[in-house]
Tab-separated table of C-alpha atoms in Angstrom:
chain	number	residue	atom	x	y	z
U	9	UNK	CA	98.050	116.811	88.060
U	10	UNK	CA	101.682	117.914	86.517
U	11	UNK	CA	101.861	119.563	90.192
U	12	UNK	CA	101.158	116.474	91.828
U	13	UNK	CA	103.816	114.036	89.741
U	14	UNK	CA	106.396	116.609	89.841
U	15	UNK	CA	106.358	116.444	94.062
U	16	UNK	CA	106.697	112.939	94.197
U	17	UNK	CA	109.347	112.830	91.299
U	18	UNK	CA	108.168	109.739	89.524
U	19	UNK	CA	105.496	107.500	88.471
U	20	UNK	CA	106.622	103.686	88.024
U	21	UNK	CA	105.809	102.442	84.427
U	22	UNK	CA	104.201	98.573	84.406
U	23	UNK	CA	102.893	96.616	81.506
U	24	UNK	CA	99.993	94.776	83.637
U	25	UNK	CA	96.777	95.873	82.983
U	26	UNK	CA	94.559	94.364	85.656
U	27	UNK	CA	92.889	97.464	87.357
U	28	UNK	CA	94.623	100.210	85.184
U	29	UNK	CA	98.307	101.115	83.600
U	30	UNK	CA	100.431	101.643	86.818
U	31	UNK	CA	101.517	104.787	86.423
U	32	UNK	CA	97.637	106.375	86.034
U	33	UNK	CA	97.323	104.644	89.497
U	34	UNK	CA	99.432	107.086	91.860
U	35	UNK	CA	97.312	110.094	90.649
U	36	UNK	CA	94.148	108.449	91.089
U	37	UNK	CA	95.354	107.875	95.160
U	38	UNK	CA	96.230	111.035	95.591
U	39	UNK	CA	94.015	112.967	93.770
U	40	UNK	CA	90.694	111.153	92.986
U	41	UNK	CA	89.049	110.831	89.607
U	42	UNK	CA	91.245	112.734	86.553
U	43	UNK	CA	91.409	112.366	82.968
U	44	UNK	CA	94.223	109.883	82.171
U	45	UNK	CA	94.018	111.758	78.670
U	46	UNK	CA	95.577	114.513	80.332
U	47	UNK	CA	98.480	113.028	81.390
U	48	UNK	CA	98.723	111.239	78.089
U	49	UNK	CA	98.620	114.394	76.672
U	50	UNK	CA	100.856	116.132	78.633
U	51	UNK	CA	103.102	113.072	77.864
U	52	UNK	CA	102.844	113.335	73.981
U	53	UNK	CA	103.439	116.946	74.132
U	54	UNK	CA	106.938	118.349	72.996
U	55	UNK	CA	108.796	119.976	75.443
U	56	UNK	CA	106.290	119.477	78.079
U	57	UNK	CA	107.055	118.972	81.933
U	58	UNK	CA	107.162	115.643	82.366
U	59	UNK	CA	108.724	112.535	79.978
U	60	UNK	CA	109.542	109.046	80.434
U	61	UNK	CA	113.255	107.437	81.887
U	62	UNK	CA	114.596	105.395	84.028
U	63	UNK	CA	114.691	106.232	87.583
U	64	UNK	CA	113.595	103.706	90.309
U	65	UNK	CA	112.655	101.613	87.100
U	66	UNK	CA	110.840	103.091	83.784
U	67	UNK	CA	109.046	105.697	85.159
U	68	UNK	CA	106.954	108.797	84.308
U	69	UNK	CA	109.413	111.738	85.680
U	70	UNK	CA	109.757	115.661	85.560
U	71	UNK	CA	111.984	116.402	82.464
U	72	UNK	CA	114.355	118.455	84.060
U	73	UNK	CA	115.870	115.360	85.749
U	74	UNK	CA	116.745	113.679	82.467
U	75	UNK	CA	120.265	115.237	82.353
U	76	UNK	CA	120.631	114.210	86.462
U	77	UNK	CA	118.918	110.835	86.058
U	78	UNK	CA	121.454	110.248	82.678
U	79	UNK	CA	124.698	110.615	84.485
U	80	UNK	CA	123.627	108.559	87.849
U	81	UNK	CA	121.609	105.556	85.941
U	82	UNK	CA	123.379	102.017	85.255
U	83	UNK	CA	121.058	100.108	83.421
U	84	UNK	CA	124.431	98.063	81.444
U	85	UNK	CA	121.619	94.997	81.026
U	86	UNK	CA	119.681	97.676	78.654
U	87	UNK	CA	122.475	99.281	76.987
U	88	UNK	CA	124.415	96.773	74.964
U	89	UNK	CA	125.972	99.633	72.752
U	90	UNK	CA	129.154	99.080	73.551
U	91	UNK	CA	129.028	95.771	72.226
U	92	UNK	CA	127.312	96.566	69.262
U	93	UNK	CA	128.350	94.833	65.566
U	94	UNK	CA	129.239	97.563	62.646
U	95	UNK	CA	125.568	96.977	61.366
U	96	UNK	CA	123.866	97.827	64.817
U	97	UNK	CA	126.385	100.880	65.139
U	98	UNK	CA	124.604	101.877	61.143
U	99	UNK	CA	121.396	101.138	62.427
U	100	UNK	CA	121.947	103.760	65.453
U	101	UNK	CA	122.291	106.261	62.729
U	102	UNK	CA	119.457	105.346	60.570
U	103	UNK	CA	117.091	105.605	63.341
U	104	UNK	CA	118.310	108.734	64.843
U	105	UNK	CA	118.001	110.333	61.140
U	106	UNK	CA	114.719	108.317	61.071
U	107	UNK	CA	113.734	109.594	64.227
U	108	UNK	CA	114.662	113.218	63.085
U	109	UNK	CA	111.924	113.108	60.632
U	110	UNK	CA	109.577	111.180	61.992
U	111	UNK	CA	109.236	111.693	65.592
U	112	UNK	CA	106.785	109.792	67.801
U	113	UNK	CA	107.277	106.196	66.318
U	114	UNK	CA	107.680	103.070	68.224
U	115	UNK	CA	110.526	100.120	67.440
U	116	UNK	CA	108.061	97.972	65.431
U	117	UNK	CA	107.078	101.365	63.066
U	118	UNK	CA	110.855	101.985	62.914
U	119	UNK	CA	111.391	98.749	62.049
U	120	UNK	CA	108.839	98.310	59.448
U	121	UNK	CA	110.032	101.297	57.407
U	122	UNK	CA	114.094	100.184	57.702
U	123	UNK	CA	113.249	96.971	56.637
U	124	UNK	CA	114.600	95.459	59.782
U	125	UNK	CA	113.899	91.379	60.147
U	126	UNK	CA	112.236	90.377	63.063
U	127	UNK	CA	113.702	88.478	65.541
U	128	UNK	CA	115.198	85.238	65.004
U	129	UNK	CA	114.766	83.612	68.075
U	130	UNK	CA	111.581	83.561	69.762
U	131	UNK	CA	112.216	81.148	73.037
U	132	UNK	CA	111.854	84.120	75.382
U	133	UNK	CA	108.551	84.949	76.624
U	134	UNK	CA	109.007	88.369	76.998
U	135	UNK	CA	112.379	89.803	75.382
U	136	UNK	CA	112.669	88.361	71.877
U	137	UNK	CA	114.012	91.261	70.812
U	138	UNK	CA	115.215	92.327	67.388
U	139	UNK	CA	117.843	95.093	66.106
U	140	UNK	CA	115.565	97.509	66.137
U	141	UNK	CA	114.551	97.212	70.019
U	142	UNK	CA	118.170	96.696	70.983
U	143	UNK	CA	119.167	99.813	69.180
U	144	UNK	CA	116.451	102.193	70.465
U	145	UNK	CA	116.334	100.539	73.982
U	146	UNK	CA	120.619	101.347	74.090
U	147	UNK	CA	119.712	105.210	72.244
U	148	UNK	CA	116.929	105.276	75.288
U	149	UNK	CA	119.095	104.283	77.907
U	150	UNK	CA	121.796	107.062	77.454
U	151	UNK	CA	119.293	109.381	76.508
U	152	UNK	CA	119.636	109.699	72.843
U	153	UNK	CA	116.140	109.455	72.451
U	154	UNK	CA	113.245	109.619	74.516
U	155	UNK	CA	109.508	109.315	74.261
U	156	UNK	CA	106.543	110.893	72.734
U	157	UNK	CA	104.261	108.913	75.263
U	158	UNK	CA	103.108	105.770	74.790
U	159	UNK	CA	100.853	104.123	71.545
U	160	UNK	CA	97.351	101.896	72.206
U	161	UNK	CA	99.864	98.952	72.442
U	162	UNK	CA	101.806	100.421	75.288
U	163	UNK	CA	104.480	100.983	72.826
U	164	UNK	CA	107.499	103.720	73.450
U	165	UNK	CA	106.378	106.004	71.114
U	166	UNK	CA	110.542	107.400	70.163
U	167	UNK	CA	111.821	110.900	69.263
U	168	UNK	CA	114.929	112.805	69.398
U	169	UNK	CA	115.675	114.261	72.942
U	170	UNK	CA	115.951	117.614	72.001
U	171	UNK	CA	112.865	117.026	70.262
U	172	UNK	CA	110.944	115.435	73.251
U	173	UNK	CA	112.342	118.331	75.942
U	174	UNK	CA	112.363	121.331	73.841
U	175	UNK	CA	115.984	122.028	73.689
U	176	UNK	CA	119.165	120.289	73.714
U	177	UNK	CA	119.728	117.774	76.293
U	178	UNK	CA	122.684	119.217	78.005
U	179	UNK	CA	124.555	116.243	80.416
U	180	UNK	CA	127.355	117.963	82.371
U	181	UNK	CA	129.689	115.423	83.110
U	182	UNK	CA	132.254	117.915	85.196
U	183	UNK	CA	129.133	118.414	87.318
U	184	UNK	CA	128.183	114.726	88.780
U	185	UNK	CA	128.282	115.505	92.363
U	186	UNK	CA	126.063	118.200	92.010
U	187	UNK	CA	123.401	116.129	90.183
U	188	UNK	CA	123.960	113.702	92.521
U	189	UNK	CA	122.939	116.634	95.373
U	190	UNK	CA	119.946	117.299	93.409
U	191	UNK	CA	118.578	113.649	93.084
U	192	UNK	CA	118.853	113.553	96.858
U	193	UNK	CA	116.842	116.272	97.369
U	194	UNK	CA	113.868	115.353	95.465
U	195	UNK	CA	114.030	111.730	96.849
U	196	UNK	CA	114.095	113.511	100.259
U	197	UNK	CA	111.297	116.237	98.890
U	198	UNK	CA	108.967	113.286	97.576
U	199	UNK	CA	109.093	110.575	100.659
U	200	UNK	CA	109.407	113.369	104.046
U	201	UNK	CA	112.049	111.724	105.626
U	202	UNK	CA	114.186	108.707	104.485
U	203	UNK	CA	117.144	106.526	105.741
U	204	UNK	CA	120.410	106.592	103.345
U	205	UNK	CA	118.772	103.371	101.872
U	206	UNK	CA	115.541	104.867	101.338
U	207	UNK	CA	117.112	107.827	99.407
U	208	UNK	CA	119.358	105.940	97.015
U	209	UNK	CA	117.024	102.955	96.294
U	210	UNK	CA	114.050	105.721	95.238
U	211	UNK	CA	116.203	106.701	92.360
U	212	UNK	CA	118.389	103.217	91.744
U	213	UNK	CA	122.044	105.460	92.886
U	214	UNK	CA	124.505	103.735	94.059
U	215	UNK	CA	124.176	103.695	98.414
U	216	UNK	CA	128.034	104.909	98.769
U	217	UNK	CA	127.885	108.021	97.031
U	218	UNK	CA	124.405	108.525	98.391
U	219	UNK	CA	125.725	108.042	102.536
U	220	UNK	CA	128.818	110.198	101.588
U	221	UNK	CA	126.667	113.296	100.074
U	222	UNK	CA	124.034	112.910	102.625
U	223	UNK	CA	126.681	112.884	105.446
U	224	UNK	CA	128.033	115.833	103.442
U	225	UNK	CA	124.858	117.833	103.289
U	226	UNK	CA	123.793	116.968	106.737
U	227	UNK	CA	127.336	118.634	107.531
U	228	UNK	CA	126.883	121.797	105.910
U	229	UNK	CA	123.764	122.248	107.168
U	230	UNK	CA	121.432	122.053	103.621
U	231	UNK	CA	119.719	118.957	105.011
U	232	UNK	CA	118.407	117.659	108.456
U	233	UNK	CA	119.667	114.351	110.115
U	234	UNK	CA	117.159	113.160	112.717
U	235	UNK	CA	116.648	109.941	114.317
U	236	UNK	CA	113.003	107.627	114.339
U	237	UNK	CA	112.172	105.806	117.017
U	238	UNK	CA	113.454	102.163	116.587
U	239	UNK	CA	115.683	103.018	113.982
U	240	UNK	CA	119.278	102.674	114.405
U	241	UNK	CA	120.520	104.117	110.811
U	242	UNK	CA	120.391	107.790	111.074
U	243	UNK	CA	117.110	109.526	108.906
U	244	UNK	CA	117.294	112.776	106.984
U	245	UNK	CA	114.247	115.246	105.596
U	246	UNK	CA	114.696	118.231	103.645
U	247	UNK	CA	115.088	121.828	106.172
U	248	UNK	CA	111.875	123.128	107.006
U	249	UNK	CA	109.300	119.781	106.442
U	250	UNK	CA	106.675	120.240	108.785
U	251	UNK	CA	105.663	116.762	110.823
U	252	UNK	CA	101.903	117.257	111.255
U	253	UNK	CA	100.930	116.299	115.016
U	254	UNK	CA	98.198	114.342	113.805
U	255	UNK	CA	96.792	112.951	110.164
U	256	UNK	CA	93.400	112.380	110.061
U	257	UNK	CA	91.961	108.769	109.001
U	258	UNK	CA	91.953	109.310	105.473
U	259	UNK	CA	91.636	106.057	103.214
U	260	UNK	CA	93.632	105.586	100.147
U	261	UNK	CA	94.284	102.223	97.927
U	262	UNK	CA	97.952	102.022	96.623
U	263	UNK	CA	99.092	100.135	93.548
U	264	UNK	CA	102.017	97.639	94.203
U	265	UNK	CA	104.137	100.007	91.967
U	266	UNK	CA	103.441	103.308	94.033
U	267	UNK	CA	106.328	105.000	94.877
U	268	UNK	CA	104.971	105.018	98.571
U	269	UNK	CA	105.423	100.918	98.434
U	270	UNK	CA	108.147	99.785	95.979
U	271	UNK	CA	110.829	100.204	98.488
U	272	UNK	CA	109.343	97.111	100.546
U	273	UNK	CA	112.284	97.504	103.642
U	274	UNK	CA	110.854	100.710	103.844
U	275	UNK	CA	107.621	99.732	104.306
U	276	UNK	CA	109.029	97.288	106.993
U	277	UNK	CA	110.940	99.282	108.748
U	278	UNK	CA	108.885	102.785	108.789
U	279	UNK	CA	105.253	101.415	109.231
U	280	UNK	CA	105.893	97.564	110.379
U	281	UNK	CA	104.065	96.722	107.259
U	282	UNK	CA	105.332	93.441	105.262
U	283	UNK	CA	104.561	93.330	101.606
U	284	UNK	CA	105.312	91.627	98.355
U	285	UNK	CA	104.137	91.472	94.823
U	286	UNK	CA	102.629	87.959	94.226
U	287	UNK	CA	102.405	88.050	90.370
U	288	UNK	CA	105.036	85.725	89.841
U	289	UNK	CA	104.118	83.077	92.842
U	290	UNK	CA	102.212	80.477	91.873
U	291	UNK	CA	98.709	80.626	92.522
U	292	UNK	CA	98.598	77.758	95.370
U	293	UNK	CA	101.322	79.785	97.067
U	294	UNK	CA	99.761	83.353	97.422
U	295	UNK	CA	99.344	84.707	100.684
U	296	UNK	CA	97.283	87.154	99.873
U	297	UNK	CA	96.426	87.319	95.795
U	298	UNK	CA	97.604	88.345	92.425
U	299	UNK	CA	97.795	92.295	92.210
U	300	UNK	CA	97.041	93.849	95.720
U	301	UNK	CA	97.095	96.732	96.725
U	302	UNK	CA	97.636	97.836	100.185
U	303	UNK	CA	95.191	99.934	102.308
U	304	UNK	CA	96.486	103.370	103.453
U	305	UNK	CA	94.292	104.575	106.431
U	306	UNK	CA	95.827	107.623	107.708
U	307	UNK	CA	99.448	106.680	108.467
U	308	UNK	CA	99.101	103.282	109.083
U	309	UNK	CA	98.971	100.456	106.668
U	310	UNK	CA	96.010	98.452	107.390
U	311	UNK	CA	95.122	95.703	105.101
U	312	UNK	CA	95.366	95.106	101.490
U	313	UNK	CA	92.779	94.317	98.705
U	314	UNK	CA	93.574	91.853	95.896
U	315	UNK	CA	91.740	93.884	92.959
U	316	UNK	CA	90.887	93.122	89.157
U	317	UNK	CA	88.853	95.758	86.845
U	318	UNK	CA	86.377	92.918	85.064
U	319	UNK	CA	85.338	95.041	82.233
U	320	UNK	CA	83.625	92.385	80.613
U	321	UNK	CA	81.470	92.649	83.543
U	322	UNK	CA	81.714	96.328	84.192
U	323	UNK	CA	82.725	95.295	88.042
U	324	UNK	CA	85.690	96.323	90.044
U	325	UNK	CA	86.144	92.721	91.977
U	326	UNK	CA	87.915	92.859	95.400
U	327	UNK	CA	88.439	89.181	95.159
U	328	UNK	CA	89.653	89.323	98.586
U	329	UNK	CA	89.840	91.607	101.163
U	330	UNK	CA	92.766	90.923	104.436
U	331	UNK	CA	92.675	93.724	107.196
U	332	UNK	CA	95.721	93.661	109.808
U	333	UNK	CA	94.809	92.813	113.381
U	334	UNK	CA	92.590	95.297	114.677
U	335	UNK	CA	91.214	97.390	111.885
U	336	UNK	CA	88.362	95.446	110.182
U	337	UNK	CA	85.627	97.312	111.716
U	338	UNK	CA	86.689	100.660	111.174
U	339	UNK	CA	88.295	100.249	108.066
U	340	UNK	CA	85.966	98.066	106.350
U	341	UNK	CA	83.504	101.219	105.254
U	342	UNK	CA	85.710	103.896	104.254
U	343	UNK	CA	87.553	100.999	102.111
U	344	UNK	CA	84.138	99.854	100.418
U	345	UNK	CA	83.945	104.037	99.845
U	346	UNK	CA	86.971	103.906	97.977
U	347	UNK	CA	85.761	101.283	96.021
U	348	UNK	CA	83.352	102.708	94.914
U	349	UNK	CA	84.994	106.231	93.877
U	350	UNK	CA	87.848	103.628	91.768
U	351	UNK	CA	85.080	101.838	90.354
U	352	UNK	CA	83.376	105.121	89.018
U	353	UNK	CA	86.696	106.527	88.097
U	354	UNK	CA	87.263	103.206	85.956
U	355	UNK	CA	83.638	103.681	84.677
U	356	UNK	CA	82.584	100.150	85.900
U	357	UNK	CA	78.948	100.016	87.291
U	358	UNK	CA	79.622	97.851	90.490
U	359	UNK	CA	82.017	96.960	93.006
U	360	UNK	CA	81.761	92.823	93.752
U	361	UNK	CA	83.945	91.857	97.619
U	362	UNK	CA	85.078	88.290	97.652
U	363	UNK	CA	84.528	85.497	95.188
């Protein structure tokens, strides 16, 4: 499983809970049923292999690119430290010394025992935050702190870097190009082959830097530019990958948050494939549903599958079910086979198709 993360870098973090957590999802897809307590677990660990930062958002990632991801990330909406009154600059202190001896806590614990006041505005749906969460979302941010995992309230669950990774968190500033290199390579490593866009959006770096090193490394001969048929923008893949003559029909359900589908040009331009996330559309205005995910068969992207885990019902509901010209008939019954292994992985007892 740690195997499997580590070769595709990252696993997007999401709040929604309609099928499962997002980042259990990618595993699942590639690997079948697993124990989501082992990744927790591996998660919670101290100094294991893989921790939570920000890469193409707040993602599940292999620790050793903590000190890359730290010097290449701008998230200046999430760290408002530099801004920061005298009493939030003493609060950074108290919860790093807070943090020291109690690792593994979340904002509203840290709060609780610093006798922080909640927030005094609560007109914001989602980000009514108080000192506390600006503090330790700005200490997260430039890797201060990171995470023990996650609590049963989806809760950052803080500690001390060195604390989290084992060792001191070492960010060598005189060093950015080669991080820079590195970040390429496993962008390049986890998606085969990639256009300059591809490679700097999996990761959130800047495209500039990215099409310099890239022309750079294609140069020197440490990476392979290649061209795709009906691509203008020149594509690179890491020396040596291996394009299999043929993949056989193999059917796989992706999240909307897999790392395979979050660049949506990508999708476009590599496999024709047009997708969006319709969470936030109204419901009269969906083309195609709520959370759906689209249908992998092979190497083509043929459908997708509006899904919802209805545990009250112990049913894993394809509310609807849209194929892409052509493929109903031979995709319908390895899709209704994948179904069913999600539903068993969920433990639900059926799988319901349309309303």
């Amino acid at each position: 499983m740690v195997s499997t993360v580590q070769a595709i870098s990252q696993l997007q973090i999401d709040s929604v809970n309609v099928v499962r957590r997002a980042h259990y999802m990618p595993v699942f897809a590639r690997l079948g049923a697993y124990d989501i307590g082992s990744l927790d677990k591996v998660l919670s660990t101290p100094g294991g292999p893989l921790t939570e930062y920000w890469a193409h958002e707040a993602s599940v990632v292999s620790s050793e690119l903590v000190p890359d991801l730290r010097l290449w990330q701008r998230r200046t909406w999430i760290d408002k430290s530099d801004g920061f009154t005298d009493e939030q600059q003493d609060l950074s202190h108290r919860v790093m010394d807070y943090l020291a001896a109690n690792p593994g806590s979340s904002a509203r614990e840290i709060s609780s025992a610093l006798d922080v006041a909640p927030a005094s505005s609560k007109e914001h749906w989602g980000w009514n935050w108080n000192d506390t969460k600006y503090v330790t979302e700005s200490l997260f941010a430039r890797a201060k702190i990171l995470t023990l995992g996650r609590n049963s309230q989806f809760e950052r669950r803080y500690a001390l870097a060195h604390d989290v990774l084992g060792k001191p968190l070492e960010i060598d500033g005189l060093h950015r190009q080669a991080a820079l290199e590195r970040l390429i390579d496993r962008s390049l490593a986890a998606q085969g082959i990639a256009t300059a866009h591809c490679v700097a959006e999996y990761f959130r770096l800047p495209i500039r830097d990215v099409k310099s090193a890239l022309a750079h490394q294609a140069a020197a001969g440490r990476i392979e530019q290649v061209q795709v048929s009906g691509l203008a923008d020149p594509c690179y893949m890491v020396l040596g990958t291996k394009i299999p003559r043929k993949i056989e029909p193999d059917l796989r359900l992706l999240s909307p948050f897999d790392s395979m589908v979050f660049n949506r040009r990508r999708l476009e331009r590599f496999f024709n494939f047009e997708y969006r996330i319709e969470i936030y559309v109204p419901e009269h205005k969906r083309r195609y549903g709520y959370y759906v995910f689209p249908v992998l068969y092979g190497d083509e992207f043929v459908g997708r599958v509006d899904l919802k885990a209805d545990r009250a019902r112990g049913v894993l509901h394809a509310k609807s079910v849209h194929f892409e010209r052509g493929w109903e008939t031979e995709a319908h019954p390895p899709l209704l086979a994948e179904l069913e292994r999600m539903a068993g992985w969920l433990r639900l007892d059926a799988v319901q198709v349309g309303l």
